[in-house]
PDB file of C-alpha atoms in Angstrom:
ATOM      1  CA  UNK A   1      79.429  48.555  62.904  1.00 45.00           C
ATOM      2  CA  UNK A   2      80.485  50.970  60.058  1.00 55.00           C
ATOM      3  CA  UNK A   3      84.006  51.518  59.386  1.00 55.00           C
ATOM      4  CA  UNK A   4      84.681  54.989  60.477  1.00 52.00           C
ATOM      5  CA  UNK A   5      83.207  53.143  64.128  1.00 53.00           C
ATOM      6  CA  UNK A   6      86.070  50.734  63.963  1.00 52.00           C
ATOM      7  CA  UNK A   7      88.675  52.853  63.653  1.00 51.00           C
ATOM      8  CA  UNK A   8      87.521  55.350  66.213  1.00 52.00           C
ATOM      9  CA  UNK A   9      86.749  52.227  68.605  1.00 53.00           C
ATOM     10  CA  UNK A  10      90.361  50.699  67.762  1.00 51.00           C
ATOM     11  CA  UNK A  11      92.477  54.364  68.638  1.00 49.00           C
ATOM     12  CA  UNK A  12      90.293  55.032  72.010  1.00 50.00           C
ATOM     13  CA  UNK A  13      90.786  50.676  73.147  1.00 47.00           C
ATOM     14  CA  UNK A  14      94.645  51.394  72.383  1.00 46.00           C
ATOM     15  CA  UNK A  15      95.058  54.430  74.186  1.00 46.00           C
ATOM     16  CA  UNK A  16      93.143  53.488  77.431  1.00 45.00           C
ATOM     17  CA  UNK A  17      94.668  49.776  78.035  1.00 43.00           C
ATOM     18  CA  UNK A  18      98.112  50.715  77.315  1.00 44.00           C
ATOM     19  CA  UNK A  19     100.807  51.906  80.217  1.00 43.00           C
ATOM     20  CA  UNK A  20     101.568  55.448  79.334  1.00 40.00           C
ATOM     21  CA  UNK A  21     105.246  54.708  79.929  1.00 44.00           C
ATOM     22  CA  UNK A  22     106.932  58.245  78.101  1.00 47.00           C
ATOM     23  CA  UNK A  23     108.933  57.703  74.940  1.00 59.00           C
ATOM     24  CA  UNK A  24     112.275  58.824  74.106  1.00 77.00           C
ATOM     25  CA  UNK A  25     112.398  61.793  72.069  1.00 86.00           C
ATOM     26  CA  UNK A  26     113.029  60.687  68.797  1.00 88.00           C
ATOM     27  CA  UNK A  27     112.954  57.464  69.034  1.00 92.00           C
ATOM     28  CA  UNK A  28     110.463  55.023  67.758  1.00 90.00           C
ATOM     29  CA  UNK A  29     109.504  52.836  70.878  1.00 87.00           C
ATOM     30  CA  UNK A  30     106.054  53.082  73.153  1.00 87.00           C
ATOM     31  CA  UNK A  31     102.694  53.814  72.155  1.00 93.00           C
ATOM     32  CA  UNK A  32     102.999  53.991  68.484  1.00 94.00           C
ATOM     33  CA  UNK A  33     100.013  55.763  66.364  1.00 95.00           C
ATOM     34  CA  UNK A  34      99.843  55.936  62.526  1.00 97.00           C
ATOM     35  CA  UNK A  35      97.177  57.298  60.106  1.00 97.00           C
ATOM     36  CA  UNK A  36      97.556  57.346  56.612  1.00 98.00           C
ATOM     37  CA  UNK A  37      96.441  58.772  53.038  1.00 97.00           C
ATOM     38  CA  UNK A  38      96.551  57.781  49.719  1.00 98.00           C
ATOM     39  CA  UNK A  39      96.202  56.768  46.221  1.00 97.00           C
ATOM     40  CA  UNK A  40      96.653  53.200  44.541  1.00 96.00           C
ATOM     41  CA  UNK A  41      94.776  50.944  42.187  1.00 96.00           C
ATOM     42  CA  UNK A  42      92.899  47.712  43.358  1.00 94.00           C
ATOM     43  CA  UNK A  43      92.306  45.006  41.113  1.00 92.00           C
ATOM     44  CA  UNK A  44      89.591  42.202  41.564  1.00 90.00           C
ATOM     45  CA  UNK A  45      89.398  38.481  39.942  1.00 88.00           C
ATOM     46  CA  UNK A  46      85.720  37.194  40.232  1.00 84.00           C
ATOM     47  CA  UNK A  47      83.745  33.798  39.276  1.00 84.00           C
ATOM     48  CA  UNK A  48      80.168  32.960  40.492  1.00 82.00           C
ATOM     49  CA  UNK A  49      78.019  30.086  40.715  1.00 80.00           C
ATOM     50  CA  UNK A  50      75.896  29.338  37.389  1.00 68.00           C
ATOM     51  CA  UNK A  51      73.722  31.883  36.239  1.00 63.00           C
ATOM     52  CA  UNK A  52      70.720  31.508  33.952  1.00 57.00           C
ATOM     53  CA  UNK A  53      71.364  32.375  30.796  1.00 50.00           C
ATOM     54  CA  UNK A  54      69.650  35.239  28.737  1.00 42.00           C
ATOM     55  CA  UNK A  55      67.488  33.303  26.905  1.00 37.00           C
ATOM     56  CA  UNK A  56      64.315  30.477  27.636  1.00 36.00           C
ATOM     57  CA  UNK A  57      66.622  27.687  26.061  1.00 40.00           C
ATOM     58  CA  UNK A  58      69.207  28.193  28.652  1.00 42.00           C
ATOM     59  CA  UNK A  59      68.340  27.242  31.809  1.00 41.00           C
ATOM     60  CA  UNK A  60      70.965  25.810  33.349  1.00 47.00           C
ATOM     61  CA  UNK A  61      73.240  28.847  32.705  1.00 55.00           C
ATOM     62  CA  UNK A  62      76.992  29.286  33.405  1.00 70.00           C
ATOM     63  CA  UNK A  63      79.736  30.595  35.561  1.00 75.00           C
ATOM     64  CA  UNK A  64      80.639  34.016  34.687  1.00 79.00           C
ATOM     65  CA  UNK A  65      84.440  34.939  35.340  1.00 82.00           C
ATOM     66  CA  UNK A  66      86.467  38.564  34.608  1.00 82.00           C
ATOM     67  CA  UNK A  67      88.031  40.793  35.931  1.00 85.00           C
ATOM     68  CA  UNK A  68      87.701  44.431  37.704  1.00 86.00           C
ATOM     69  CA  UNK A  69      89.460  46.901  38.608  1.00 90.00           C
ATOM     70  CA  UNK A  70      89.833  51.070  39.059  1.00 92.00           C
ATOM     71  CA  UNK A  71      91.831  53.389  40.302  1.00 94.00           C
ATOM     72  CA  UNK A  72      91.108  53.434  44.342  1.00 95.00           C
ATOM     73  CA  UNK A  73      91.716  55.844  47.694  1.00 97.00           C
ATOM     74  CA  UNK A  74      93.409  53.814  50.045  1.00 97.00           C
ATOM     75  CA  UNK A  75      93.987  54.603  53.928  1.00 97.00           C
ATOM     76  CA  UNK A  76      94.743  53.315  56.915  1.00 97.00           C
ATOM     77  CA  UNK A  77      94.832  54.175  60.360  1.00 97.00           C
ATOM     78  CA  UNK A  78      97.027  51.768  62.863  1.00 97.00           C
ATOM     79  CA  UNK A  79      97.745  52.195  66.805  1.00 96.00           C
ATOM     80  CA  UNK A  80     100.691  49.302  68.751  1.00 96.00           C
ATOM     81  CA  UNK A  81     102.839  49.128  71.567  1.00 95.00           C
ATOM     82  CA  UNK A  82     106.696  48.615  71.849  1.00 93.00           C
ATOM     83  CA  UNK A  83     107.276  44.477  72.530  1.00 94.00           C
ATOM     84  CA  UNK A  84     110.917  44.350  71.344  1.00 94.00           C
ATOM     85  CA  UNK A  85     113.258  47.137  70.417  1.00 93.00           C
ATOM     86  CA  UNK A  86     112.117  48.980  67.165  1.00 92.00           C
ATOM     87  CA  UNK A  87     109.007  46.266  66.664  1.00 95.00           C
ATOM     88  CA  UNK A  88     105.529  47.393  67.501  1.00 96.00           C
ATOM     89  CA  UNK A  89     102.094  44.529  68.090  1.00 97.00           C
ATOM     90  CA  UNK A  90      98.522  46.459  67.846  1.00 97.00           C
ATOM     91  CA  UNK A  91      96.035  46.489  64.869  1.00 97.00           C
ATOM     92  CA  UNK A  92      95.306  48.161  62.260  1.00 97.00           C
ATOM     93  CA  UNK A  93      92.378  49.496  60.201  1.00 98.00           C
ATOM     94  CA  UNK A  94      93.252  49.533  56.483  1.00 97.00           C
ATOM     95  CA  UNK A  95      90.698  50.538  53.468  1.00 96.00           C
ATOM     96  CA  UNK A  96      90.445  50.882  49.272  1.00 96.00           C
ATOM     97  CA  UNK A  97      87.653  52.855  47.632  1.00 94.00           C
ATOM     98  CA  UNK A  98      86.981  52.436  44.080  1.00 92.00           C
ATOM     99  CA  UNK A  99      84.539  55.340  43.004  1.00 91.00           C
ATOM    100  CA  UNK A 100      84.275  53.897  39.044  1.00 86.00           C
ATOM    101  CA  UNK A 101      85.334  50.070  38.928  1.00 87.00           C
ATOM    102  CA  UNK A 102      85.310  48.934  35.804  1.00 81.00           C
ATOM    103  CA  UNK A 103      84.869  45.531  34.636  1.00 80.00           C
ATOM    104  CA  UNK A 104      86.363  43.136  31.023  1.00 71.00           C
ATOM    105  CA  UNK A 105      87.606  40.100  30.189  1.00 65.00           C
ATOM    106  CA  UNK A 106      84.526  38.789  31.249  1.00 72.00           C
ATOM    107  CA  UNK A 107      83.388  34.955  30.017  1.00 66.00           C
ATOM    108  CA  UNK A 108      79.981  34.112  29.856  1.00 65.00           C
ATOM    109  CA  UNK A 109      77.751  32.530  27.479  1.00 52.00           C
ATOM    110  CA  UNK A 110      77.185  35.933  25.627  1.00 59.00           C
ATOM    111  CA  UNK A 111      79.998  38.613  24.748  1.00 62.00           C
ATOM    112  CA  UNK A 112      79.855  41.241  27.332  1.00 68.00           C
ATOM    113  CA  UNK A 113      81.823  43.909  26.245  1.00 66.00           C
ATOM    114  CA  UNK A 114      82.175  45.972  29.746  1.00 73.00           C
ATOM    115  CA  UNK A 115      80.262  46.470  33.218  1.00 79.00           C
ATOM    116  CA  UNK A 116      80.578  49.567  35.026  1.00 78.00           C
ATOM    117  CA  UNK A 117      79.777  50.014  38.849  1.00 81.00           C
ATOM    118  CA  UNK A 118      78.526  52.818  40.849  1.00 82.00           C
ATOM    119  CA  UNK A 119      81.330  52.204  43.628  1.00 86.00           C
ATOM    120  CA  UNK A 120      83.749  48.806  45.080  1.00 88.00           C
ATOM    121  CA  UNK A 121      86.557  48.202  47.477  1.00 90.00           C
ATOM    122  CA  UNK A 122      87.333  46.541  50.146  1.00 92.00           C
ATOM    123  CA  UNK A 123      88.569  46.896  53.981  1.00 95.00           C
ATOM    124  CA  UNK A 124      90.524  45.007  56.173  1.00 97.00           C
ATOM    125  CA  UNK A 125      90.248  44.791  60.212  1.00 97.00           C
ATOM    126  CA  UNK A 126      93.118  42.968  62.251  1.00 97.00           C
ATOM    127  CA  UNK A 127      96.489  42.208  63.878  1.00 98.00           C
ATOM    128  CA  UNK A 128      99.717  43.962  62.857  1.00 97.00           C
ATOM    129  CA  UNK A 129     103.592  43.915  63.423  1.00 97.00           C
ATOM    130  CA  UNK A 130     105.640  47.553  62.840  1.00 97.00           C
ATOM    131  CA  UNK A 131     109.192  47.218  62.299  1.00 97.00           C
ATOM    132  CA  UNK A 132     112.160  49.912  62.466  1.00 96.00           C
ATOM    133  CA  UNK A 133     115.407  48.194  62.406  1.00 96.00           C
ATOM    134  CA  UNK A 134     117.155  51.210  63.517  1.00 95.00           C
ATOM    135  CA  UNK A 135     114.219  52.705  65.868  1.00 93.00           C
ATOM    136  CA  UNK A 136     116.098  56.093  65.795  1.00 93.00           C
ATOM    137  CA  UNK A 137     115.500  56.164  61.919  1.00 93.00           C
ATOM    138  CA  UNK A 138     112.622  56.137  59.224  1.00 94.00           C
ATOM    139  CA  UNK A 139     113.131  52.816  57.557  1.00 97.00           C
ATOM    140  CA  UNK A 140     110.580  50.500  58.502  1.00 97.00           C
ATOM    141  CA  UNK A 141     108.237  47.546  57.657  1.00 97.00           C
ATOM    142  CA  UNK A 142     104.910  46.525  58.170  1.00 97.00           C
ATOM    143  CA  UNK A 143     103.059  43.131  58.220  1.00 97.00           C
ATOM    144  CA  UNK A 144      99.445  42.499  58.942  1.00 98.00           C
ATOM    145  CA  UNK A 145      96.215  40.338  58.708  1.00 97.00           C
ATOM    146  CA  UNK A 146      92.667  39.957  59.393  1.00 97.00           C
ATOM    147  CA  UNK A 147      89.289  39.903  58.241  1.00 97.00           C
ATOM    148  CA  UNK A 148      87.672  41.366  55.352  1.00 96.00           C
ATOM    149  CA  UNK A 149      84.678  43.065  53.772  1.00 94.00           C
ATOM    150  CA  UNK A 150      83.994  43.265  50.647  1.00 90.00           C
ATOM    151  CA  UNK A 151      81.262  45.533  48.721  1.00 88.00           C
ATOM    152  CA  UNK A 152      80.281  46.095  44.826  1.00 85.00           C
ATOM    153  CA  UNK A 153      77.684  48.439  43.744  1.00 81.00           C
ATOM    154  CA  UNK A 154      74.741  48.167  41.024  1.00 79.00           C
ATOM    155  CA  UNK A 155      76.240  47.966  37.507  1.00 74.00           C
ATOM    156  CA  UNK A 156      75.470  48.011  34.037  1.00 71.00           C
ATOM    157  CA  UNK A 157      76.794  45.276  31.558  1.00 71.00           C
ATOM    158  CA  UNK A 158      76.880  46.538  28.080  1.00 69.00           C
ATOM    159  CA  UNK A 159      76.596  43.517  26.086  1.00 65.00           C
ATOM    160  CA  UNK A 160      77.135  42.556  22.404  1.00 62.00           C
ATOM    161  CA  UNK A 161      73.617  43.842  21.449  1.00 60.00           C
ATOM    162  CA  UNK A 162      72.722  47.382  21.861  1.00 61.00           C
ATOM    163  CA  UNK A 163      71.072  46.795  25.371  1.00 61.00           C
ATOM    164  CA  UNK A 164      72.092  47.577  28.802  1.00 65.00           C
ATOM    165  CA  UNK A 165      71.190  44.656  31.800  1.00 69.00           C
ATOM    166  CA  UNK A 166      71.872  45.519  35.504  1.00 71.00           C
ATOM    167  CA  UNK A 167      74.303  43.847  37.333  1.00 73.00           C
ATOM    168  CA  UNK A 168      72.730  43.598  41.065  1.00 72.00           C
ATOM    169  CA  UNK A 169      75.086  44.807  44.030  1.00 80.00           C
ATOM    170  CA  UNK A 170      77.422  42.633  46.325  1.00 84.00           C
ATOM    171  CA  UNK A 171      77.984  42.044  49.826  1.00 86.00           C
ATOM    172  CA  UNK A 172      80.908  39.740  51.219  1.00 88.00           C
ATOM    173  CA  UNK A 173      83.542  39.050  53.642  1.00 94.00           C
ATOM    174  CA  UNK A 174      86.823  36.711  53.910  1.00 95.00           C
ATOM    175  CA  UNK A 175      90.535  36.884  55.042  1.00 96.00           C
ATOM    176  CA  UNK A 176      92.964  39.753  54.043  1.00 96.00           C
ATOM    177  CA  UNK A 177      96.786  40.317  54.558  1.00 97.00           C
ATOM    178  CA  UNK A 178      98.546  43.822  53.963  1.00 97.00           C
ATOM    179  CA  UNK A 179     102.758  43.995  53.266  1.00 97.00           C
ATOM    180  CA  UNK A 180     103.913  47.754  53.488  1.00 97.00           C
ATOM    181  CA  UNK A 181     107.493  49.336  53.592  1.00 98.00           C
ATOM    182  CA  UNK A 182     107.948  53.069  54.104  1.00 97.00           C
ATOM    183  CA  UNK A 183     110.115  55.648  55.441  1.00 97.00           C
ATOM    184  CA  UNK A 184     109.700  58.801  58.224  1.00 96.00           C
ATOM    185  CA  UNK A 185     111.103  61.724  59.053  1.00 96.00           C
ATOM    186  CA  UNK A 186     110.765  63.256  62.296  1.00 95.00           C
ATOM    187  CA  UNK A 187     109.515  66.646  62.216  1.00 95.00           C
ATOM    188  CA  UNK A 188     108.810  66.783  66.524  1.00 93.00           C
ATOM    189  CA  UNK A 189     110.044  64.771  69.199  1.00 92.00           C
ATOM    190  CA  UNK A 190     106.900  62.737  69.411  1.00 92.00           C
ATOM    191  CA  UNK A 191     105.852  63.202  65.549  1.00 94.00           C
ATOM    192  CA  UNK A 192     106.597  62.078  62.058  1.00 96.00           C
ATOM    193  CA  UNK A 193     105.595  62.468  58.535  1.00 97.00           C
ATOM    194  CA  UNK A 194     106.656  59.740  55.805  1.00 97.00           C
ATOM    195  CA  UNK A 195     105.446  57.800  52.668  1.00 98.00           C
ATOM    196  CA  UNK A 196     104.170  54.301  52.526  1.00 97.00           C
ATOM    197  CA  UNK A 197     104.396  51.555  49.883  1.00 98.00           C
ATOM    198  CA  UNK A 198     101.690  49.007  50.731  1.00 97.00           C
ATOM    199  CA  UNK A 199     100.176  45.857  49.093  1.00 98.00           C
ATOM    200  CA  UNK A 200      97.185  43.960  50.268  1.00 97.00           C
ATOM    201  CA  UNK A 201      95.348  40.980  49.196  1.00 96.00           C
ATOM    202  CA  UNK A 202      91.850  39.272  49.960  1.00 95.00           C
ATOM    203  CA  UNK A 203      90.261  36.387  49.171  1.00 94.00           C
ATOM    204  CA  UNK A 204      86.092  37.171  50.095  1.00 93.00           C
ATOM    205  CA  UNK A 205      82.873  35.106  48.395  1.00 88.00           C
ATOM    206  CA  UNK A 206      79.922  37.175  48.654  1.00 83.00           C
ATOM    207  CA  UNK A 207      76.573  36.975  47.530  1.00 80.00           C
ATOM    208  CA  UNK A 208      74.638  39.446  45.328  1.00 79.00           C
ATOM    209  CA  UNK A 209      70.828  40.406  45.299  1.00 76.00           C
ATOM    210  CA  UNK A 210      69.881  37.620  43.052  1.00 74.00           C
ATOM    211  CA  UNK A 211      71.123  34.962  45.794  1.00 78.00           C
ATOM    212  CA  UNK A 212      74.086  34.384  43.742  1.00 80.00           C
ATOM    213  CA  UNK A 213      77.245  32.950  45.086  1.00 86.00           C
ATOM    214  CA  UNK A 214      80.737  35.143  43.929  1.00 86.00           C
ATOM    215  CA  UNK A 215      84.124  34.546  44.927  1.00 90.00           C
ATOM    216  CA  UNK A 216      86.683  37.649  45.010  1.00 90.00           C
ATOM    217  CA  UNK A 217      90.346  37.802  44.973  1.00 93.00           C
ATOM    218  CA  UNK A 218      91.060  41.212  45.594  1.00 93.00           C
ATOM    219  CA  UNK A 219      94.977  42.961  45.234  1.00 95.00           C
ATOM    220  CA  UNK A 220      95.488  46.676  45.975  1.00 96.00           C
ATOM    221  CA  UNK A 221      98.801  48.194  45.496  1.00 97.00           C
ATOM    222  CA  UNK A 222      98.855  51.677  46.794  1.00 98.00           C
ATOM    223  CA  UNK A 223     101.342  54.830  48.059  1.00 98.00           C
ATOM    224  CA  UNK A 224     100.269  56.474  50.704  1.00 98.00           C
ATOM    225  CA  UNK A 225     101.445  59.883  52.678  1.00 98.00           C
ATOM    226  CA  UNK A 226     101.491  59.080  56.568  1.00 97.00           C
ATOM    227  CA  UNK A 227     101.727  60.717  59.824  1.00 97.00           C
ATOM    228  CA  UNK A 228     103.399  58.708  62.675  1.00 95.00           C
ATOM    229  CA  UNK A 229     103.752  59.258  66.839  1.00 93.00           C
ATOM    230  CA  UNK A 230     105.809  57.714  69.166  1.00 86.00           C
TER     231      UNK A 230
END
């Protein structure tokens, strides 16, 4: 199922199982929706398996490690229910798109100066908690986890020597947690605009075209513009 699927498929579950029991105006409590919009930057720490080296008299090959990382879109879209005053349960649907990762510090048996990818990022699917200590107010935090997908387009590893070698794309999933803390103001009864600060993590192994094994650990700090009803 594609992402934009999930999301639609996690709003419509939400807002035919749940009482419709009417919120107080201007007050955060009841069926509680959320999308948001933004920028941040995610960051990626990768190892594989051996690889075969570049030349006949390395077969064996070795792990390749580095590090990745560009500046990403981040979103989210998020829909709970009032289970204690100011504190919401649902899920969430929360995404980073990297248009241009690119990749250094990398440590292989040859210098390889950079890699750059057609596209990365990573989403996350699962549980979360929304909290508003004062539910009358903006302030509030959010917690949440789940699983993870992971993706990495073709590259191009500019090595030492004046030659190019293609880096083949990735496909992986694992676990993922997201910590967020923003505030809204109420511009309705019902509505809300506000800014988020979020951070989320992921640890995914994935395996490229060659049938190579790669382990992830992906961070994405990010701000984020949101809309909010209640």
């Amino acid at each position: 199922m594609r992402p934009a699927l999930l999301a639609s498929s996690l709003l419509a579950t939400a807002t035919l199982t749940l009482p419709a029991t009417a919120a107080e105006p201007r007050v955060h409590d009841a069926l509680h929706l959320r999308a948001a919009f933004g920028l941040g930057y995610a960051g990626d720490h990768f190892a594989s398996d051996e690889v075969n080296g570049l030349m006949a008299e390395d077969p064996a090959g070795e792990a390749i490690e580095g590090n990745l990382g560009g500046v990403a879109v981040a979103g989210e879209i998020s829909a709970g229910y009032g289970v204690v005053e100011g504190g919401f349960l649902g899920a969430g649907f929360y995404f980073n798109h990297v248009p241009s990762p690119h990749a250094g510090e990398i440590d292989w048996i040859t210098d390889i100066d950079e890699v750059v990818f057609e596209s990365g990022g990573f989403w996350m699917l699962g549980p979360m908690f929304d909290y508003y200590p004062d539910p009358a107010a903006g302030l509030h935090l959010t917690l949440a986890v789940g699983f993870a997908r992971f993706g990495l387009g073709d590259g191009d590893a500019e090595l030492e020597l004046p030659i190019e070698v293609p880096v083949a794309d990735q496909q992986g999933a694992g676990v993922s947690g997201m910590l967020g803390v923003g505030y809204d103001f109420w511009i309705a009864d019902v509505a809300s605009l506000g800014v988020l600060g979020r951070f989320m993590i992921a640890r995914t192994g994935a395996k490229d075209d060659n049938d190579v094994d790669w382990h992830h650990t992906v961070y994405s700090p990010a701000l984020l513009l949101s809309a909010s009803f209640d």
